Coordinates of C-alpha atoms in Angstrom, one line a residue:
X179 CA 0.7 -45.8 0.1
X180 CA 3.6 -43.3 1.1
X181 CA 7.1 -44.7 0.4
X182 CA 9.4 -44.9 3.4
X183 CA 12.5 -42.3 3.0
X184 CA 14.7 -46.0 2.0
X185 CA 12.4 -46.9 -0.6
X186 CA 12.6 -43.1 -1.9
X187 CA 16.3 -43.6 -1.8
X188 CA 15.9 -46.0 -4.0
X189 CA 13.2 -44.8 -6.5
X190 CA 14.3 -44.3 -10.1
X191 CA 11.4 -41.5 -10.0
X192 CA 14.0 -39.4 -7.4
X193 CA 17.1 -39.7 -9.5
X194 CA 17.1 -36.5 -11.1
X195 CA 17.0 -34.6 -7.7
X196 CA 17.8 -36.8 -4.2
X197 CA 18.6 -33.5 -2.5
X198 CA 14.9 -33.3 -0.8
X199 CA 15.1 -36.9 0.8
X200 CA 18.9 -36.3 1.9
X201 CA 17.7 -33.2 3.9
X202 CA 14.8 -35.3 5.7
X203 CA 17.1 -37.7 6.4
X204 CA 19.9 -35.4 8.1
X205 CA 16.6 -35.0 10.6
X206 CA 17.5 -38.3 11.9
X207 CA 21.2 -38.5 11.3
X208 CA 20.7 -42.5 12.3
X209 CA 17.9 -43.8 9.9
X210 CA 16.9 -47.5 10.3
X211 CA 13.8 -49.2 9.4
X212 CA 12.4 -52.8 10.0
X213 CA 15.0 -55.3 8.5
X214 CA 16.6 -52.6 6.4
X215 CA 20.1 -50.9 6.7
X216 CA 21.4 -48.2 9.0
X217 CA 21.4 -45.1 7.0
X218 CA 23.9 -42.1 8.1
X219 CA 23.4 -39.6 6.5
X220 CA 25.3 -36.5 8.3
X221 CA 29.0 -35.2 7.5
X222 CA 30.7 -35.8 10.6
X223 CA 28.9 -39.2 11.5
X224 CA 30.2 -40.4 7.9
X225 CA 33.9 -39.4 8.0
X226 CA 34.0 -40.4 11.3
X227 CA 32.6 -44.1 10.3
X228 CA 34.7 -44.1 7.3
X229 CA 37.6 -44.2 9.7
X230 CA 36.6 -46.7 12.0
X231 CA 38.2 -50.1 12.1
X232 CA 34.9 -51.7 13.5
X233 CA 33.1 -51.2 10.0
X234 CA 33.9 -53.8 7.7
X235 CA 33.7 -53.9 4.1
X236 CA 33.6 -58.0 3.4
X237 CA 30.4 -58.9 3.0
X238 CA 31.0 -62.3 4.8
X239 CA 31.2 -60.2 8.2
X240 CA 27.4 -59.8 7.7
X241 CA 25.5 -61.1 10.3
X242 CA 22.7 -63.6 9.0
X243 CA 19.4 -63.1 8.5
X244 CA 20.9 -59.1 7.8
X245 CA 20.3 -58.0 3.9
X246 CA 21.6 -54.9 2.0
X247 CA 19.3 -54.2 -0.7
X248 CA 22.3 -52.9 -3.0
X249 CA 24.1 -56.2 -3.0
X250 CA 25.4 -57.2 -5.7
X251 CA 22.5 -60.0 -7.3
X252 CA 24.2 -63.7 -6.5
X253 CA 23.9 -63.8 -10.8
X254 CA 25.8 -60.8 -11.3
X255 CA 29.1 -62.5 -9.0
X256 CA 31.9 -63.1 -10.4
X257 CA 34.0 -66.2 -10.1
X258 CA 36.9 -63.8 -9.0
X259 CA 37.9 -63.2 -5.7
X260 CA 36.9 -60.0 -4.6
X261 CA 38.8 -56.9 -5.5
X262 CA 40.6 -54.9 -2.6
X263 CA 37.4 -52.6 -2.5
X264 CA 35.8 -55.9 -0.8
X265 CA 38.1 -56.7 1.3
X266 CA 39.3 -55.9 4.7
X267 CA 42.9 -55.3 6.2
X268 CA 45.7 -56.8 6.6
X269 CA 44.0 -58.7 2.9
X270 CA 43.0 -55.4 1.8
X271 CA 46.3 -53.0 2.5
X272 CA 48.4 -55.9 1.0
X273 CA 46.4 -56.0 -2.8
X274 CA 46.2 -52.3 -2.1
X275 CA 50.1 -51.4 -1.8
X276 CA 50.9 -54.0 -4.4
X277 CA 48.7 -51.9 -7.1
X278 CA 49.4 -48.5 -6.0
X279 CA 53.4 -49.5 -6.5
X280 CA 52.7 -49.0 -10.1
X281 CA 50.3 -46.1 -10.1
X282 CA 51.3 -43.5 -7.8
X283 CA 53.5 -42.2 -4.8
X284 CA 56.1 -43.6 -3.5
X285 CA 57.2 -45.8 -6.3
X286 CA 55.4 -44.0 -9.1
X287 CA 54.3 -40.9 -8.5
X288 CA 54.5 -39.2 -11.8
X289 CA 52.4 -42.1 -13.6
X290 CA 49.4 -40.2 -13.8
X291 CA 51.1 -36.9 -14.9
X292 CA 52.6 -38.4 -17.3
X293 CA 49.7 -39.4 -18.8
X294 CA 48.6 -36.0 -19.2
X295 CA 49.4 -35.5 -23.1
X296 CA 48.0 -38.9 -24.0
X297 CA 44.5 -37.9 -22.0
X298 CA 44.5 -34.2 -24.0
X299 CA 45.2 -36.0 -27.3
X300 CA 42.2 -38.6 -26.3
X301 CA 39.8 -35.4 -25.3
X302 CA 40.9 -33.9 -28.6
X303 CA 39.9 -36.8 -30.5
X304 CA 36.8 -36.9 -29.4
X305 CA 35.7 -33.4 -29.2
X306 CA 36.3 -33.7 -32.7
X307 CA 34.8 -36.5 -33.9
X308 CA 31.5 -35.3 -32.8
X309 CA 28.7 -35.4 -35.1
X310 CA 25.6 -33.1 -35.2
X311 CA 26.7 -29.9 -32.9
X312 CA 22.7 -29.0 -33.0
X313 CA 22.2 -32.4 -31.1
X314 CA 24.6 -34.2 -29.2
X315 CA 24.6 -36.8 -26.6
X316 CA 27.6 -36.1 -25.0
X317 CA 27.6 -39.3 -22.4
X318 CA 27.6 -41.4 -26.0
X319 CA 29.9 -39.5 -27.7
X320 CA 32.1 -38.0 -25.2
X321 CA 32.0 -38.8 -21.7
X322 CA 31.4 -42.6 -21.8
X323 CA 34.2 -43.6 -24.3
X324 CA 36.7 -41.2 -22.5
X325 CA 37.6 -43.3 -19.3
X326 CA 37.6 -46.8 -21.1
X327 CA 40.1 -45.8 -23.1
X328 CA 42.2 -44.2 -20.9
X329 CA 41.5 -47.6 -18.5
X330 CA 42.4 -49.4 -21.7
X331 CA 45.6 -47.1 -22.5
X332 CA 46.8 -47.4 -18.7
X333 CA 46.6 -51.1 -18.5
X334 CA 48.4 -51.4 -21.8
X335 CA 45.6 -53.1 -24.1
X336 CA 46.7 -53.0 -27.6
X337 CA 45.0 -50.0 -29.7
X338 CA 43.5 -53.1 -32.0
X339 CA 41.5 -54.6 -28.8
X340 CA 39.9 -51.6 -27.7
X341 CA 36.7 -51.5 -29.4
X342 CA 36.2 -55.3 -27.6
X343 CA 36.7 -53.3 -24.7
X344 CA 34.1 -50.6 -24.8
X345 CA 31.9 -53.6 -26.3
X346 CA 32.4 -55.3 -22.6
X347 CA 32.3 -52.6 -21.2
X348 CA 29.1 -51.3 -22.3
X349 CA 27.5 -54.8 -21.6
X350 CA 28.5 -54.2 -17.8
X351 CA 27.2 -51.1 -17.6
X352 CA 23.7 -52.1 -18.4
X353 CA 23.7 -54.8 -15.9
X354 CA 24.4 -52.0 -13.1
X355 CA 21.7 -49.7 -14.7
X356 CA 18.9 -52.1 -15.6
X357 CA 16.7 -51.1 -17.8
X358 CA 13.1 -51.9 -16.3
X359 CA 11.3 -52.7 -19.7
X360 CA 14.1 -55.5 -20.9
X361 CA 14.2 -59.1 -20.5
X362 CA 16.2 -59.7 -17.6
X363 CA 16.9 -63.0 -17.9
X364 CA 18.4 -62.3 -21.2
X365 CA 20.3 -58.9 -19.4
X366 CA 22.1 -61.1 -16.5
X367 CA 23.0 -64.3 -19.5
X368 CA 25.0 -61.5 -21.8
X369 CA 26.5 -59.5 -18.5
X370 CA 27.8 -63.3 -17.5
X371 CA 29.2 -63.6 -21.0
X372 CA 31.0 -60.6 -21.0
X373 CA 32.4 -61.1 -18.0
X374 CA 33.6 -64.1 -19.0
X375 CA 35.0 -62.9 -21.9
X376 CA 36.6 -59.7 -20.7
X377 CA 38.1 -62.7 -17.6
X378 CA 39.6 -64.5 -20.7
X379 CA 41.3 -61.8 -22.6
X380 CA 42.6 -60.3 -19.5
X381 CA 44.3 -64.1 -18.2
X382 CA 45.6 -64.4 -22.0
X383 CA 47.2 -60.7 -22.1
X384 CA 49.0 -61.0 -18.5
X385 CA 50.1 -64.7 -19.7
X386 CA 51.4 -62.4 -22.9
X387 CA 52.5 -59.8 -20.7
X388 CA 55.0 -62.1 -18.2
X389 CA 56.0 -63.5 -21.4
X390 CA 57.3 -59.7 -23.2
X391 CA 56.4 -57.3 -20.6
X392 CA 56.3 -53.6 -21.4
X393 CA 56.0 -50.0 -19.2
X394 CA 52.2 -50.4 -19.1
X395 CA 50.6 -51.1 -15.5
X396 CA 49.7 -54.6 -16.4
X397 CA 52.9 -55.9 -17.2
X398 CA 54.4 -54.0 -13.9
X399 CA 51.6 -55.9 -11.9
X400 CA 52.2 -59.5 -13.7
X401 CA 56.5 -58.5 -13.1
X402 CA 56.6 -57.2 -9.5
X403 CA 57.6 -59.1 -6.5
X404 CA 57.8 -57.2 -3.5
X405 CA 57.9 -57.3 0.6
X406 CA 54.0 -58.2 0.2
X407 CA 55.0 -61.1 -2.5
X408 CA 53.4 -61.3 -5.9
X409 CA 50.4 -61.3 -7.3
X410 CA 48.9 -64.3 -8.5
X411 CA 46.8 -64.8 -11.7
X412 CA 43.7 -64.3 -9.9
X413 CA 44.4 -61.7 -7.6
X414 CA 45.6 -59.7 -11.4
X415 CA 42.1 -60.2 -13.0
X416 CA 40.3 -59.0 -10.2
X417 CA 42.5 -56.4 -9.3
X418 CA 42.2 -55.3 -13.9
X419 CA 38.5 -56.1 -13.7
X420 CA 38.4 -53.4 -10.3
X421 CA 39.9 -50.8 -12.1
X422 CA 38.2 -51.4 -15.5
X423 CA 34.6 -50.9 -13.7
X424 CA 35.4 -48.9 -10.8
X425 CA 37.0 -46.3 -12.8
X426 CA 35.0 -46.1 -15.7
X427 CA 31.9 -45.9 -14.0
X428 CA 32.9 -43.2 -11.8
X429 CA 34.4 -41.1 -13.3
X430 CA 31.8 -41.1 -16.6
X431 CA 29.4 -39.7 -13.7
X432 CA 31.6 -37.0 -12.6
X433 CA 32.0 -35.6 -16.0
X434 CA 28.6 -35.7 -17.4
X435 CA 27.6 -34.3 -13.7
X436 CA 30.2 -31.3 -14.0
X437 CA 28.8 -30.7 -17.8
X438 CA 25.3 -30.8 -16.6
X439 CA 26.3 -28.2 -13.7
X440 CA 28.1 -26.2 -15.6
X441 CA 25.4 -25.6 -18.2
X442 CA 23.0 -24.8 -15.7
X443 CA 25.7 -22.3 -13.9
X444 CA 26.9 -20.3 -17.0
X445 CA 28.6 -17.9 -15.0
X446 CA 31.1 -20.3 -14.2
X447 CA 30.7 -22.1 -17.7
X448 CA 31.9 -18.0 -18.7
X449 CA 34.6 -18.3 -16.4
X450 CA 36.3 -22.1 -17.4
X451 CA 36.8 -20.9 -20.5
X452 CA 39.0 -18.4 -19.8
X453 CA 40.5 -19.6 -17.1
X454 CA 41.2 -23.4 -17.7
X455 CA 42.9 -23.3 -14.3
X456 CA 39.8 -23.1 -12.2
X457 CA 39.3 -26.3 -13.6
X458 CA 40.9 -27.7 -10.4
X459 CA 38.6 -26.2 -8.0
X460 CA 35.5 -26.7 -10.1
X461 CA 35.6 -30.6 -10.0
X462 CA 36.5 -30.4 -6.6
X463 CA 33.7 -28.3 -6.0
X464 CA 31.3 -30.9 -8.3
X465 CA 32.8 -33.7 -5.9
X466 CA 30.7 -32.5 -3.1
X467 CA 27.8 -30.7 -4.8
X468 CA 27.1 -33.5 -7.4
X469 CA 29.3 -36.6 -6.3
X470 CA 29.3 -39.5 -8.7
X471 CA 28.9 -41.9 -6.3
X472 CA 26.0 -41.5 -4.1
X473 CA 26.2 -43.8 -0.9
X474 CA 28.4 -46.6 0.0
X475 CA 26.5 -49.4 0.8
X476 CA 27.4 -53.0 1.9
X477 CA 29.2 -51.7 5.3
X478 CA 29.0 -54.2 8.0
X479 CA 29.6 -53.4 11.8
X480 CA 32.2 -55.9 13.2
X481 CA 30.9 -54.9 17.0
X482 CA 28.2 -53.0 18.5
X483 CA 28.8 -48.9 17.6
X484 CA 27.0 -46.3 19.2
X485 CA 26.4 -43.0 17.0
X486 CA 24.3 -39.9 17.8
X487 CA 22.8 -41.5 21.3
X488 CA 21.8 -44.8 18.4
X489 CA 23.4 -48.6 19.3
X490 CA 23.7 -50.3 15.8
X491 CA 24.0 -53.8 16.5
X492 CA 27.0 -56.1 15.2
X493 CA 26.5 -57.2 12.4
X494 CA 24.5 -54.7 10.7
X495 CA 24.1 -53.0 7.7
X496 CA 25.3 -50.0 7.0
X497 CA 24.6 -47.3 4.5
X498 CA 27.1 -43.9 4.5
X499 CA 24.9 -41.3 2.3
X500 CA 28.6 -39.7 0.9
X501 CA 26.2 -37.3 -1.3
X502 CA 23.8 -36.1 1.8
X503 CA 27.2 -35.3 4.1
X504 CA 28.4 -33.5 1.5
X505 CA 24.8 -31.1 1.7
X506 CA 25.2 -31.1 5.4
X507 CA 24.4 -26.9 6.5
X508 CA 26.5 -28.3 9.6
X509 CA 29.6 -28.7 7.6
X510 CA 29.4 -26.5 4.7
X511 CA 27.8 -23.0 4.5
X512 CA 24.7 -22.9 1.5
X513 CA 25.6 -26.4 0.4
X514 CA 23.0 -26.2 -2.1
X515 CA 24.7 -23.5 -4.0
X516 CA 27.9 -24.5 -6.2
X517 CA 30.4 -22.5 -5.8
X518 CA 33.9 -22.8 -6.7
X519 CA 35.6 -20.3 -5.0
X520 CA 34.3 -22.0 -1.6
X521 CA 37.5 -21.8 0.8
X522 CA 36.7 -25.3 1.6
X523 CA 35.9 -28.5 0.0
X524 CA 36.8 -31.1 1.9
X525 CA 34.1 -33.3 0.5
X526 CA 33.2 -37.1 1.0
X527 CA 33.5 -37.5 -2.8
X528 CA 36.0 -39.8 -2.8
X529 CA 35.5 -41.2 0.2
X530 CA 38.1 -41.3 2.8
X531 CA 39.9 -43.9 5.3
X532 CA 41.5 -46.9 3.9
X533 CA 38.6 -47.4 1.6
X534 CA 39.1 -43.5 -0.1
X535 CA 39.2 -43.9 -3.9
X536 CA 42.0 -45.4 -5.8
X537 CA 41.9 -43.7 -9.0
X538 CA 40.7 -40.3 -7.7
X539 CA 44.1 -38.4 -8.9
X540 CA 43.4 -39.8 -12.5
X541 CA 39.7 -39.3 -12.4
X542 CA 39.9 -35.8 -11.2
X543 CA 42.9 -35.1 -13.7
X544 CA 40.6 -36.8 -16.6
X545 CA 37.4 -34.8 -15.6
X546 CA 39.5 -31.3 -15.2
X547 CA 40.5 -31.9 -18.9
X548 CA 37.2 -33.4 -20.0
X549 CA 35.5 -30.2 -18.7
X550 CA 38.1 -27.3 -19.7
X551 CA 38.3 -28.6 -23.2
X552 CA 34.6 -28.6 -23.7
X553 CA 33.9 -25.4 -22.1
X554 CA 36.5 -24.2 -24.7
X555 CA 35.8 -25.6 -28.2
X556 CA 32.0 -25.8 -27.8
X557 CA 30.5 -22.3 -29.2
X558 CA 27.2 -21.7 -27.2
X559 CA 26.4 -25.1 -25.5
X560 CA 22.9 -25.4 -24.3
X561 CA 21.0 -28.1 -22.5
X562 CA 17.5 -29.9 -24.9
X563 CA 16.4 -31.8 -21.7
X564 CA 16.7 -30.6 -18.4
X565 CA 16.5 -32.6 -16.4
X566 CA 17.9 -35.1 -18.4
X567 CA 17.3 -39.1 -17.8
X568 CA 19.1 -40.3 -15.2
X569 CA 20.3 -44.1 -15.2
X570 CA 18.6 -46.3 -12.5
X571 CA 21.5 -47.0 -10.2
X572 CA 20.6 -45.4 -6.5
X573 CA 25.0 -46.2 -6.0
X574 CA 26.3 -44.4 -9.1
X575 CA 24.0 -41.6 -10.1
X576 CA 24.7 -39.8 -13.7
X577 CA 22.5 -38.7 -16.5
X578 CA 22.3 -42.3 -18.9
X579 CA 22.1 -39.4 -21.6
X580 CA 23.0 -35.6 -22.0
X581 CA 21.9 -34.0 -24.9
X582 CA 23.0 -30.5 -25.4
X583 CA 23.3 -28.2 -28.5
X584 CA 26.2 -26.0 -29.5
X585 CA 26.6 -23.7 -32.6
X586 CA 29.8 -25.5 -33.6
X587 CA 33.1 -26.6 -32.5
X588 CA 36.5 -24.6 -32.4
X589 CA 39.5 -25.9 -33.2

């Protein structure tokens, strides 16, 4: 039986290379099939949508009877309330100003610069700790434990607590990228436990953290009152638990991606290493060419919204394909070539709107040092699988494991 171009979306088979169903979909840049979700799939449809204050990103807006596939499984919920990613304004811009106070512009706008040293000593630490160079999986050693501890380091976890971390941390992660062969029964009863536990800690350190506060982002949230008020216990964990997930997920996508492409594009590989400064345009390049996050699902339509000649009913589902936009020959000339030096790269990467990522000036600034400090100390890298094995999200697509070679590592 042929799969329908949803079901391909979601087939683990077409991880390695969705670029062939995007482009069949951009035929029909309004994709729907029978009780499914409205796919859009074409640059100026997204951004346009991403934008609009009739699409709705609270999942109780959907209308019943309506079902996302990519909603999160009722035993994967948490008992928190959602995160500001969830939610939608005036909620939304309220959690939204209250975290950004301590993380960037207006209040703080050198946090993330600032972290700069600490993120190069982290890179360096890792880089050297590597085992084998003749066989290294660099999401295990290298890009995985890179975000979590800079997550850990930003919210001000002690240096004692961090392996608990990366332990919840890695139990998560399998519950977003199941593996088909395991029990899954016994998958969803050790996610819920880690959740639980990583709720616990997090309610005892900002208890600890009202107590003797210090300049990490945790204590600043837990301090803070403001125009928009303060934010309550619960509010804090999800707001922690957002940023734990969110940005470690991401942004270990975006540097295994931009390692993968790199390798395969030695040119440029050539090029990074001596000249760390096109860093910069290289991940913003790898943002549109090889976005960590693939689609945004569970969008709802809060009235009836008419795109390309198509009437999507209130109520709806909606799917924006950020990583088929970002291919679209009607926005961006050879999209399927990587290039750099493109004059523009405004992307969908990140998304944009209200909704546009967060974290993206610390994942882009932990991703331009991830990749310019690899590109520099590893002597020959080379790829062993290509393509590698991809995880099983269809959301957040990355390569579970990238094993490359090298013929050592400079200082």
């Amino acid at each position: 039986m042929t799969q329908t171009l949803l079901h391909q979306i979601l087939d683990y088979a077409n991880r390695a290379d969705p670029y062939p169903i995007y482009e069949e979909l951009r035929k029909t840049p309004v994709h729907h099939e029978a009780d499914g979700p409205y796919v859009i799939s074409t640059y100026y449809e997204i951004r346009s949508l991403l934008h609009d204050p009739r699409i709705s990103s609270d999942a109780r807006n959907l209308a019943s009877g309506n079902a996302d596939p990519l909603a999160e499984p009722a035993s994967e919920q948490s008992a928190l309330p959602p995160g500001f990613l969830r939610l939608d304004p005036p909620e939304h811009d309220r959690m939204r100003r209250m975290t950004n106070r301590h993380f960037g512009p207006p209040h703080s706008p050198h946090r993330v610069d600032q972290m700069r040293p600490e993120l190069h000593d982290i890179v360096a630490g890792l880089i050297d700790g590597i085992g084998d160079p003749n066989r290294i999986d660099l999401v295990e050693e290298f890009s995985y434990p890179f975000p979590v501890t800079v997550i850990c380091r930003l919210l001000g976890v002690p240096r004692e607590d961090e392996a608990r971390f990366h332990t919840w941390a890695d139990t998560l992660a399998a519950s977003l990228d199941p593996d088909p062969d395991a029990d899954a029964a016994e998958r969803d009863k050790g996610a819920a436990e880690a959740r639980m536990q990583l709720g616990m800690y997090l309610a005892g350190l900002i208890e600890e953290r009202r107590k003797n506060p210090g300049d990490d982002m945790l204590s600043q949230l837990a301090a803070t009152k403001s125009q928009d008020g303060q934010m309550t216990t619960m509010e804090l964990l999800s707001t922690a638990a957002l940023l734990l997930i969110a940005g470690h997920e991401t942004t270990v996508n975006l540097i295994t991606n931009g390692m993968l492409t790199l390798l395969r594009n030695p040119d440029v590989l050539q090029r990074l290493k001596t000249e760390p400064r096109l860093a910069v345009p290289i991940v913003e390049e790898l943002l549109r060419f090889e976005p960590p996050v693939q689609l945004l699902p569970q969008r709802t339509t809060l009235a009836d919204i008419e795109v390309r000649g198509v009437t999507i009913p209130k109520g709806s589902t909606l799917w924006l394909l950020l990583a088929s936009g970002n291919r679209d020959p009607q926005r961006f000339e050879n999209p399927d070539h990587f290039d750099p030096d493109r004059p523009d790269i405004q992307h969908l990467g990140l998304g944009s709107g209200i909704h546009s990522c967060f974290g993206a000036p610390l994942a882009r600034l932990e991703a331009q040092l991830a990749l310019s400090e690899l590109a520099r100390r590893l002597d020959n890298p080379r790829l062993l699988d290509d393509p590698p094995p991809y995880r099983q999200n269809a959301v957040l697509r990355g390569p579970r494991h990238l094993r490359i070679a090298c013929d050592g590592i400079r200082p």
